[in-house]
């Protein structure tokens, strides 16, 4: 697992965007895995800039989002599909219909989740996946106790996650859906390359488990220790509980010294 401790949000965006750009330049038809929430915003901002100023194109790419709330109306701004459209998709040049998300409005959620798995594998699998991490160690909406081999499915959100996300719903917990559909940990682990961004002291405990803890369903992100190509990009605040933070800084500097 590569660990980068960045100076600021701009550097976080640059490191993550370098990995995405490398993937897209080597395969213009790359399949991208997209996440919502605040963590990936520096990446999307930098990719949009590179699209506008440096000609980075998404015209032959496809993209799949990680998860979706169940029960939000189609036009709700916090619906994850709408979030991705507003924060990233509409600012670059994806072709019509090439960005997909799991369907949180389906009457048969199990069938919709199975169809989503099929769509990802029919596209050839995800080449590069961006992730955030919940303060409870979730990735996508795989809450503690999720099977480490889980696939796309409907799930129940923990109160902690609903509480963390209430900031997007006028601070009102009662407005945060209780159910979601989410790619599973087994699904995410099939992405060929994974980039995870975490910022702020609220993520420090989860980050310490992710990078240095025991692999356990209690901290679902720890499954990423079994993936061969993961880059974790942190700020100072989210790295404070890492015992080997100084070593990660030295290693990153040594590997990226020009
Ligand atoms: C979002 C997602 C979640 C978030 C996580 C962190 O698609 O899958 O796992 O990445 O809850 O959220 P933020 O980035 O808002 O702190």
PDB file of C-alpha atoms and ligand atoms in Angstrom:
ATOM      1  CA  UNK A   1       0.000   0.000   0.000  1.00  0.00           C
ATOM      2  CA  UNK A   2       1.427   3.368  -1.036  1.00  0.00           C
ATOM      3  CA  UNK A   3       0.791   6.191   1.445  1.00  0.00           C
ATOM      4  CA  UNK A   4       1.139   9.856   0.460  1.00  0.00           C
ATOM      5  CA  UNK A   5       0.774  12.564   3.104  1.00  0.00           C
ATOM      6  CA  UNK A   6       0.050  15.711   1.130  1.00  0.00           C
ATOM      7  CA  UNK A   7       0.538  19.359   2.105  1.00  0.00           C
ATOM      8  CA  UNK A   8      -2.890  20.553   1.027  1.00  0.00           C
ATOM      9  CA  UNK A   9      -5.959  19.833  -1.024  1.00  0.00           C
ATOM     10  CA  UNK A  10      -4.247  20.935  -4.274  1.00  0.00           C
ATOM     11  CA  UNK A  11      -1.502  18.363  -3.781  1.00  0.00           C
ATOM     12  CA  UNK A  12      -4.085  15.674  -2.957  1.00  0.00           C
ATOM     13  CA  UNK A  13      -5.859  16.493  -6.229  1.00  0.00           C
ATOM     14  CA  UNK A  14      -2.610  16.418  -8.219  1.00  0.00           C
ATOM     15  CA  UNK A  15      -1.414  13.061  -6.855  1.00  0.00           C
ATOM     16  CA  UNK A  16      -4.789  11.399  -7.458  1.00  0.00           C
ATOM     17  CA  UNK A  17      -5.216  13.017 -10.890  1.00  0.00           C
ATOM     18  CA  UNK A  18      -1.725  11.861 -11.962  1.00  0.00           C
ATOM     19  CA  UNK A  19      -2.809   8.255 -11.351  1.00  0.00           C
ATOM     20  CA  UNK A  20      -6.097   8.739 -13.228  1.00  0.00           C
ATOM     21  CA  UNK A  21      -4.383  10.530 -16.099  1.00  0.00           C
ATOM     22  CA  UNK A  22      -1.723   7.816 -16.394  1.00  0.00           C
ATOM     23  CA  UNK A  23      -4.497   5.201 -16.648  1.00  0.00           C
ATOM     24  CA  UNK A  24      -6.490   7.174 -19.247  1.00  0.00           C
ATOM     25  CA  UNK A  25      -3.450   8.115 -21.382  1.00  0.00           C
ATOM     26  CA  UNK A  26      -2.361   4.461 -21.523  1.00  0.00           C
ATOM     27  CA  UNK A  27      -5.941   3.345 -22.306  1.00  0.00           C
ATOM     28  CA  UNK A  28      -8.280   6.088 -23.571  1.00  0.00           C
ATOM     29  CA  UNK A  29     -11.198   3.640 -23.193  1.00  0.00           C
ATOM     30  CA  UNK A  30     -10.454   3.104 -19.489  1.00  0.00           C
ATOM     31  CA  UNK A  31     -13.265   2.222 -17.095  1.00  0.00           C
ATOM     32  CA  UNK A  32     -13.292   4.644 -14.161  1.00  0.00           C
ATOM     33  CA  UNK A  33     -14.763   3.970 -10.722  1.00  0.00           C
ATOM     34  CA  UNK A  34     -16.205   7.149  -9.190  1.00  0.00           C
ATOM     35  CA  UNK A  35     -17.110   7.991  -5.583  1.00  0.00           C
ATOM     36  CA  UNK A  36     -19.270  10.739  -4.124  1.00  0.00           C
ATOM     37  CA  UNK A  37     -18.909  12.713  -0.879  1.00  0.00           C
ATOM     38  CA  UNK A  38     -16.365  15.439  -0.195  1.00  0.00           C
ATOM     39  CA  UNK A  39     -13.121  13.395  -0.350  1.00  0.00           C
ATOM     40  CA  UNK A  40     -12.861  13.009  -4.167  1.00  0.00           C
ATOM     41  CA  UNK A  41     -13.610  16.679  -4.925  1.00  0.00           C
ATOM     42  CA  UNK A  42      -9.913  17.716  -5.199  1.00  0.00           C
ATOM     43  CA  UNK A  43      -9.460  14.903  -7.757  1.00  0.00           C
ATOM     44  CA  UNK A  44     -12.493  15.918  -9.800  1.00  0.00           C
ATOM     45  CA  UNK A  45     -11.433  19.582  -9.680  1.00  0.00           C
ATOM     46  CA  UNK A  46      -7.963  18.732 -11.008  1.00  0.00           C
ATOM     47  CA  UNK A  47      -9.294  16.366 -13.702  1.00  0.00           C
ATOM     48  CA  UNK A  48     -11.709  19.090 -14.873  1.00  0.00           C
ATOM     49  CA  UNK A  49      -8.793  21.553 -15.042  1.00  0.00           C
ATOM     50  CA  UNK A  50      -6.669  19.100 -17.037  1.00  0.00           C
ATOM     51  CA  UNK A  51      -9.620  18.490 -19.371  1.00  0.00           C
ATOM     52  CA  UNK A  52     -10.081  22.230 -19.990  1.00  0.00           C
ATOM     53  CA  UNK A  53      -6.450  23.296 -20.088  1.00  0.00           C
ATOM     54  CA  UNK A  54      -4.505  20.218 -21.171  1.00  0.00           C
ATOM     55  CA  UNK A  55      -6.938  18.280 -23.341  1.00  0.00           C
ATOM     56  CA  UNK A  56      -7.384  15.264 -21.079  1.00  0.00           C
ATOM     57  CA  UNK A  57     -10.387  13.538 -22.626  1.00  0.00           C
ATOM     58  CA  UNK A  58     -12.974  11.185 -21.168  1.00  0.00           C
ATOM     59  CA  UNK A  59     -14.777  10.773 -24.504  1.00  0.00           C
ATOM     60  CA  UNK A  60     -13.892   7.075 -24.827  1.00  0.00           C
ATOM     61  CA  UNK A  61     -14.040   6.275 -21.076  1.00  0.00           C
ATOM     62  CA  UNK A  62     -16.873   4.665 -19.180  1.00  0.00           C
ATOM     63  CA  UNK A  63     -17.575   5.192 -15.486  1.00  0.00           C
ATOM     64  CA  UNK A  64     -19.411   3.428 -12.673  1.00  0.00           C
ATOM     65  CA  UNK A  65     -20.302   5.023  -9.349  1.00  0.00           C
ATOM     66  CA  UNK A  66     -19.973   3.139  -6.073  1.00  0.00           C
ATOM     67  CA  UNK A  67     -23.274   3.504  -4.314  1.00  0.00           C
ATOM     68  CA  UNK A  68     -26.642   5.230  -4.076  1.00  0.00           C
ATOM     69  CA  UNK A  69     -29.253   6.110  -1.492  1.00  0.00           C
ATOM     70  CA  UNK A  70     -32.545   4.241  -1.656  1.00  0.00           C
ATOM     71  CA  UNK A  71     -35.685   6.348  -1.481  1.00  0.00           C
ATOM     72  CA  UNK A  72     -34.526   9.730  -2.763  1.00  0.00           C
ATOM     73  CA  UNK A  73     -36.544  11.194  -5.647  1.00  0.00           C
ATOM     74  CA  UNK A  74     -34.795  11.253  -9.044  1.00  0.00           C
ATOM     75  CA  UNK A  75     -34.256  15.032  -8.927  1.00  0.00           C
ATOM     76  CA  UNK A  76     -32.888  15.150  -5.340  1.00  0.00           C
ATOM     77  CA  UNK A  77     -29.486  16.963  -5.380  1.00  0.00           C
ATOM     78  CA  UNK A  78     -28.013  14.489  -2.876  1.00  0.00           C
ATOM     79  CA  UNK A  79     -28.848  11.500  -5.022  1.00  0.00           C
ATOM     80  CA  UNK A  80     -25.341  10.240  -5.765  1.00  0.00           C
ATOM     81  CA  UNK A  81     -26.005   9.985  -9.484  1.00  0.00           C
ATOM     82  CA  UNK A  82     -26.968  13.696  -9.494  1.00  0.00           C
ATOM     83  CA  UNK A  83     -23.953  14.598  -7.347  1.00  0.00           C
ATOM     84  CA  UNK A  84     -21.541  13.002  -9.835  1.00  0.00           C
ATOM     85  CA  UNK A  85     -23.287  14.726 -12.724  1.00  0.00           C
ATOM     86  CA  UNK A  86     -23.031  18.128 -11.036  1.00  0.00           C
ATOM     87  CA  UNK A  87     -19.506  17.821  -9.590  1.00  0.00           C
ATOM     88  CA  UNK A  88     -17.712  16.025 -12.415  1.00  0.00           C
ATOM     89  CA  UNK A  89     -19.564  14.543 -15.387  1.00  0.00           C
ATOM     90  CA  UNK A  90     -21.081  17.733 -16.808  1.00  0.00           C
ATOM     91  CA  UNK A  91     -17.714  19.529 -16.733  1.00  0.00           C
ATOM     92  CA  UNK A  92     -15.867  17.004 -18.921  1.00  0.00           C
ATOM     93  CA  UNK A  93     -16.632  15.139 -22.152  1.00  0.00           C
ATOM     94  CA  UNK A  94     -18.075  11.734 -21.237  1.00  0.00           C
ATOM     95  CA  UNK A  95     -20.269  10.453 -24.071  1.00  0.00           C
ATOM     96  CA  UNK A  96     -24.005  10.266 -23.363  1.00  0.00           C
ATOM     97  CA  UNK A  97     -24.959   7.276 -21.203  1.00  0.00           C
ATOM     98  CA  UNK A  98     -21.416   6.198 -20.343  1.00  0.00           C
ATOM     99  CA  UNK A  99     -21.619   7.079 -16.628  1.00  0.00           C
ATOM    100  CA  UNK A 100     -23.734   4.636 -14.657  1.00  0.00           C
ATOM    101  CA  UNK A 101     -24.753   4.248 -11.021  1.00  0.00           C
ATOM    102  CA  UNK A 102     -26.567   1.545  -9.088  1.00  0.00           C
ATOM    103  CA  UNK A 103     -30.340   2.052  -9.198  1.00  0.00           C
ATOM    104  CA  UNK A 104     -31.720   3.058  -5.807  1.00  0.00           C
ATOM    105  CA  UNK A 105     -35.225   3.523  -7.234  1.00  0.00           C
ATOM    106  CA  UNK A 106     -35.733  -0.013  -8.593  1.00  0.00           C
ATOM    107  CA  UNK A 107     -38.728  -1.942  -7.256  1.00  0.00           C
ATOM    108  CA  UNK A 108     -36.563  -5.080  -7.312  1.00  0.00           C
ATOM    109  CA  UNK A 109     -33.312  -3.897  -5.729  1.00  0.00           C
ATOM    110  CA  UNK A 110     -31.694  -7.354  -5.768  1.00  0.00           C
ATOM    111  CA  UNK A 111     -32.234  -7.642  -9.536  1.00  0.00           C
ATOM    112  CA  UNK A 112     -30.944  -4.087 -10.082  1.00  0.00           C
ATOM    113  CA  UNK A 113     -27.801  -4.871  -8.055  1.00  0.00           C
ATOM    114  CA  UNK A 114     -27.176  -8.072 -10.028  1.00  0.00           C
ATOM    115  CA  UNK A 115     -27.628  -6.105 -13.288  1.00  0.00           C
ATOM    116  CA  UNK A 116     -25.090  -3.552 -12.062  1.00  0.00           C
ATOM    117  CA  UNK A 117     -22.503  -6.257 -11.402  1.00  0.00           C
ATOM    118  CA  UNK A 118     -23.106  -7.564 -14.927  1.00  0.00           C
ATOM    119  CA  UNK A 119     -22.734  -4.071 -16.424  1.00  0.00           C
ATOM    120  CA  UNK A 120     -19.365  -3.604 -14.700  1.00  0.00           C
ATOM    121  CA  UNK A 121     -18.046  -6.964 -15.833  1.00  0.00           C
ATOM    122  CA  UNK A 122     -19.433  -6.494 -19.392  1.00  0.00           C
ATOM    123  CA  UNK A 123     -17.440  -3.240 -19.529  1.00  0.00           C
ATOM    124  CA  UNK A 124     -14.294  -5.244 -18.716  1.00  0.00           C
ATOM    125  CA  UNK A 125     -14.071  -4.283 -15.029  1.00  0.00           C
ATOM    126  CA  UNK A 126     -12.900  -1.066 -13.400  1.00  0.00           C
ATOM    127  CA  UNK A 127      -9.384   0.089 -14.337  1.00  0.00           C
ATOM    128  CA  UNK A 128      -9.030   2.717 -11.616  1.00  0.00           C
ATOM    129  CA  UNK A 129     -11.300   3.335  -8.631  1.00  0.00           C
ATOM    130  CA  UNK A 130     -11.389   6.416  -6.399  1.00  0.00           C
ATOM    131  CA  UNK A 131     -12.592   5.840  -2.818  1.00  0.00           C
ATOM    132  CA  UNK A 132     -13.265   7.877   0.320  1.00  0.00           C
ATOM    133  CA  UNK A 133     -13.485   6.254   3.746  1.00  0.00           C
ATOM    134  CA  UNK A 134     -16.149   6.637   6.421  1.00  0.00           C
ATOM    135  CA  UNK A 135     -15.174   7.568   9.982  1.00  0.00           C
ATOM    136  CA  UNK A 136     -16.286   4.005  10.856  1.00  0.00           C
ATOM    137  CA  UNK A 137     -14.003   2.486   8.218  1.00  0.00           C
ATOM    138  CA  UNK A 138     -16.605   1.897   5.517  1.00  0.00           C
ATOM    139  CA  UNK A 139     -15.721   2.072   1.831  1.00  0.00           C
ATOM    140  CA  UNK A 140     -18.607   2.694  -0.536  1.00  0.00           C
ATOM    141  CA  UNK A 141     -21.468   1.875   1.864  1.00  0.00           C
ATOM    142  CA  UNK A 142     -19.953  -1.373   3.166  1.00  0.00           C
ATOM    143  CA  UNK A 143     -20.573  -0.754   6.824  1.00  0.00           C
ATOM    144  CA  UNK A 144     -18.773  -2.632   9.643  1.00  0.00           C
ATOM    145  CA  UNK A 145     -19.801  -6.276   9.587  1.00  0.00           C
ATOM    146  CA  UNK A 146     -19.984  -6.423   5.774  1.00  0.00           C
ATOM    147  CA  UNK A 147     -18.673  -9.629   4.284  1.00  0.00           C
ATOM    148  CA  UNK A 148     -15.167  -9.051   2.958  1.00  0.00           C
ATOM    149  CA  UNK A 149     -16.329 -10.910  -0.182  1.00  0.00           C
ATOM    150  CA  UNK A 150     -19.629  -9.001  -0.568  1.00  0.00           C
ATOM    151  CA  UNK A 151     -21.076  -8.007  -3.944  1.00  0.00           C
ATOM    152  CA  UNK A 152     -23.391  -5.162  -4.998  1.00  0.00           C
ATOM    153  CA  UNK A 153     -26.466  -5.247  -2.763  1.00  0.00           C
ATOM    154  CA  UNK A 154     -29.010  -3.261  -0.777  1.00  0.00           C
ATOM    155  CA  UNK A 155     -27.768  -2.369   2.707  1.00  0.00           C
ATOM    156  CA  UNK A 156     -28.813  -0.597   5.891  1.00  0.00           C
ATOM    157  CA  UNK A 157     -26.758   2.487   6.809  1.00  0.00           C
ATOM    158  CA  UNK A 158     -25.369   2.823  10.333  1.00  0.00           C
ATOM    159  CA  UNK A 159     -26.531   5.735  12.424  1.00  0.00           C
ATOM    160  CA  UNK A 160     -22.926   6.986  12.465  1.00  0.00           C
ATOM    161  CA  UNK A 161     -22.816   7.207   8.665  1.00  0.00           C
ATOM    162  CA  UNK A 162     -26.245   8.876   8.552  1.00  0.00           C
ATOM    163  CA  UNK A 163     -25.047  11.313  11.194  1.00  0.00           C
ATOM    164  CA  UNK A 164     -21.805  12.033   9.270  1.00  0.00           C
ATOM    165  CA  UNK A 165     -23.832  12.633   6.090  1.00  0.00           C
ATOM    166  CA  UNK A 166     -26.539  14.777   7.727  1.00  0.00           C
ATOM    167  CA  UNK A 167     -24.377  17.781   6.765  1.00  0.00           C
ATOM    168  CA  UNK A 168     -25.537  17.251   3.182  1.00  0.00           C
ATOM    169  CA  UNK A 169     -29.213  17.195   4.321  1.00  0.00           C
ATOM    170  CA  UNK A 170     -29.461  20.533   6.172  1.00  0.00           C
ATOM    171  CA  UNK A 171     -27.976  18.873   9.284  1.00  0.00           C
ATOM    172  CA  UNK A 172     -31.250  16.941   9.695  1.00  0.00           C
ATOM    173  CA  UNK A 173     -30.659  13.249  10.457  1.00  0.00           C
ATOM    174  CA  UNK A 174     -34.293  12.425   9.746  1.00  0.00           C
ATOM    175  CA  UNK A 175     -33.808  13.459   6.093  1.00  0.00           C
ATOM    176  CA  UNK A 176     -30.889  11.008   5.544  1.00  0.00           C
ATOM    177  CA  UNK A 177     -32.108   7.745   3.972  1.00  0.00           C
ATOM    178  CA  UNK A 178     -31.732   4.570   6.020  1.00  0.00           C
ATOM    179  CA  UNK A 179     -31.132   2.287   3.047  1.00  0.00           C
ATOM    180  CA  UNK A 180     -28.642   2.280   0.210  1.00  0.00           C
ATOM    181  CA  UNK A 181     -27.362   0.142  -2.638  1.00  0.00           C
ATOM    182  CA  UNK A 182     -23.613  -0.325  -2.732  1.00  0.00           C
ATOM    183  CA  UNK A 183     -20.896  -2.129  -4.612  1.00  0.00           C
ATOM    184  CA  UNK A 184     -19.565  -4.876  -2.350  1.00  0.00           C
ATOM    185  CA  UNK A 185     -16.048  -5.214  -0.979  1.00  0.00           C
ATOM    186  CA  UNK A 186     -15.479  -8.130  -3.358  1.00  0.00           C
ATOM    187  CA  UNK A 187     -16.642  -5.941  -6.257  1.00  0.00           C
ATOM    188  CA  UNK A 188     -14.335  -3.058  -5.302  1.00  0.00           C
ATOM    189  CA  UNK A 189     -11.382  -5.410  -4.840  1.00  0.00           C
ATOM    190  CA  UNK A 190     -11.646  -6.380  -8.526  1.00  0.00           C
ATOM    191  CA  UNK A 191     -10.729  -2.842  -9.636  1.00  0.00           C
ATOM    192  CA  UNK A 192      -7.240  -3.014 -11.121  1.00  0.00           C
ATOM    193  CA  UNK A 193      -5.987   0.100  -9.336  1.00  0.00           C
ATOM    194  CA  UNK A 194      -7.405   1.827  -6.246  1.00  0.00           C
ATOM    195  CA  UNK A 195      -6.853   5.358  -4.951  1.00  0.00           C
ATOM    196  CA  UNK A 196      -8.286   6.347  -1.551  1.00  0.00           C
ATOM    197  CA  UNK A 197      -8.450   9.926  -0.268  1.00  0.00           C
ATOM    198  CA  UNK A 198      -9.004  10.766   3.425  1.00  0.00           C
ATOM    199  CA  UNK A 199      -8.811  14.165   5.098  1.00  0.00           C
ATOM    200  CA  UNK A 200      -9.494  15.572   8.570  1.00  0.00           C
ATOM    201  CA  UNK A 201      -9.072  14.312  12.134  1.00  0.00           C
ATOM    202  CA  UNK A 202     -12.439  12.545  11.968  1.00  0.00           C
ATOM    203  CA  UNK A 203     -10.858   9.979   9.627  1.00  0.00           C
ATOM    204  CA  UNK A 204      -7.633   9.424  11.634  1.00  0.00           C
ATOM    205  CA  UNK A 205      -8.808   6.325  13.513  1.00  0.00           C
ATOM    206  CA  UNK A 206     -10.224   4.674  10.366  1.00  0.00           C
ATOM    207  CA  UNK A 207      -7.026   5.501   8.437  1.00  0.00           C
ATOM    208  CA  UNK A 208      -4.858   3.931  11.162  1.00  0.00           C
ATOM    209  CA  UNK A 209      -6.884   0.718  10.881  1.00  0.00           C
ATOM    210  CA  UNK A 210      -6.823   0.834   7.078  1.00  0.00           C
ATOM    211  CA  UNK A 211      -3.042   1.174   6.821  1.00  0.00           C
ATOM    212  CA  UNK A 212      -1.721  -0.486   9.971  1.00  0.00           C
ATOM    213  CA  UNK A 213      -4.560  -2.468  11.567  1.00  0.00           C
ATOM    214  CA  UNK A 214      -5.646  -6.081  11.348  1.00  0.00           C
ATOM    215  CA  UNK A 215      -7.839  -7.034   8.379  1.00  0.00           C
ATOM    216  CA  UNK A 216     -11.324  -7.294   9.800  1.00  0.00           C
ATOM    217  CA  UNK A 217     -14.977  -6.775   8.915  1.00  0.00           C
ATOM    218  CA  UNK A 218     -15.078  -4.378  11.893  1.00  0.00           C
ATOM    219  CA  UNK A 219     -13.056  -1.927   9.726  1.00  0.00           C
ATOM    220  CA  UNK A 220     -14.137  -2.861   6.173  1.00  0.00           C
ATOM    221  CA  UNK A 221     -11.510  -0.703   4.405  1.00  0.00           C
ATOM    222  CA  UNK A 222      -8.796  -2.994   5.821  1.00  0.00           C
ATOM    223  CA  UNK A 223      -9.605  -5.478   3.026  1.00  0.00           C
ATOM    224  CA  UNK A 224      -7.601  -3.118   0.775  1.00  0.00           C
ATOM    225  CA  UNK A 225      -4.419  -4.474   2.427  1.00  0.00           C
ATOM    226  CA  UNK A 226      -5.020  -7.531   0.241  1.00  0.00           C
ATOM    227  CA  UNK A 227      -5.025  -5.461  -2.977  1.00  0.00           C
ATOM    228  CA  UNK A 228      -1.722  -5.136  -4.827  1.00  0.00           C
ATOM    229  CA  UNK A 229      -2.163  -1.589  -6.194  1.00  0.00           C
ATOM    230  CA  UNK A 230      -3.609   0.849  -3.643  1.00  0.00           C
ATOM    231  CA  UNK A 231      -2.515   4.452  -3.095  1.00  0.00           C
ATOM    232  CA  UNK A 232      -3.815   6.158   0.057  1.00  0.00           C
ATOM    233  CA  UNK A 233      -3.630   9.969  -0.098  1.00  0.00           C
ATOM    234  CA  UNK A 234      -3.931  11.770   3.239  1.00  0.00           C
ATOM    235  CA  UNK A 235      -3.571  15.193   4.775  1.00  0.00           C
ATOM    236  CA  UNK A 236      -1.688  15.779   8.047  1.00  0.00           C
ATOM    237  CA  UNK A 237      -4.883  15.623  10.131  1.00  0.00           C
ATOM    238  CA  UNK A 238      -6.013  12.221   8.886  1.00  0.00           C
ATOM    239  CA  UNK A 239      -2.499  10.755   9.317  1.00  0.00           C
ATOM    240  CA  UNK A 240      -2.048  11.627  13.011  1.00  0.00           C
ATOM    241  CA  UNK A 241      -2.804   8.122  14.347  1.00  0.00           C
ATOM    242  CA  UNK A 242      -0.338   6.382  11.971  1.00  0.00           C
ATOM    243  CA  UNK A 243       2.623   4.990  13.890  1.00  0.00           C
ATOM    244  CA  UNK A 244       4.844   4.935  10.817  1.00  0.00           C
ATOM    245  CA  UNK A 245       3.858   8.331   9.361  1.00  0.00           C
ATOM    246  CA  UNK A 246       7.487   9.510   9.196  1.00  0.00           C
ATOM    247  CA  UNK A 247       8.493   6.383   7.308  1.00  0.00           C
ATOM    248  CA  UNK A 248       5.626   6.816   4.794  1.00  0.00           C
ATOM    249  CA  UNK A 249       6.740  10.409   4.184  1.00  0.00           C
ATOM    250  CA  UNK A 250      10.359   9.318   3.593  1.00  0.00           C
ATOM    251  CA  UNK A 251       9.312   6.431   1.345  1.00  0.00           C
ATOM    252  CA  UNK A 252       7.008   8.600  -0.760  1.00  0.00           C
ATOM    253  CA  UNK A 253       9.721  11.270  -1.134  1.00  0.00           C
ATOM    254  CA  UNK A 254      12.336   8.660  -2.095  1.00  0.00           C
ATOM    255  CA  UNK A 255      10.075   7.059  -4.698  1.00  0.00           C
ATOM    256  CA  UNK A 256       8.960  10.324  -6.227  1.00  0.00           C
ATOM    257  CA  UNK A 257      12.207  12.268  -6.071  1.00  0.00           C
ATOM    258  CA  UNK A 258      12.920  13.648  -9.511  1.00  0.00           C
TER     259      UNK A 258
HETATM  260  C1  LIG B   1     -19.431   7.746  -1.345  1.00  0.00           C
HETATM  261  C2  LIG B   1     -18.945   6.643  -0.556  1.00  0.00           C
HETATM  262  C3  LIG B   1     -18.576   6.782   0.890  1.00  0.00           C
HETATM  263  C4  LIG B   1     -17.727   8.026   1.167  1.00  0.00           C
HETATM  264  C5  LIG B   1     -17.381   8.121   2.635  1.00  0.00           C
HETATM  265  C6  LIG B   1     -16.607   9.372   2.944  1.00  0.00           C
HETATM  266  O1  LIG B   1     -19.721   7.318  -2.665  1.00  0.00           O
HETATM  267  O2  LIG B   1     -18.871   5.596  -1.084  1.00  0.00           O
HETATM  268  O3  LIG B   1     -17.866   5.645   1.285  1.00  0.00           O
HETATM  269  O4  LIG B   1     -16.565   7.961   0.397  1.00  0.00           O
HETATM  270  O5  LIG B   1     -18.562   8.107   3.393  1.00  0.00           O
HETATM  271  O6  LIG B   1     -17.402  10.487   2.689  1.00  0.00           O
HETATM  272  P1  LIG B   1     -16.766  11.934   2.626  1.00  0.00           P
HETATM  273  O7  LIG B   1     -15.810  11.939   1.501  1.00  0.00           O
HETATM  274  O8  LIG B   1     -17.938  12.873   2.352  1.00  0.00           O
HETATM  275  O9  LIG B   1     -16.117  12.175   3.948  1.00  0.00           O
END
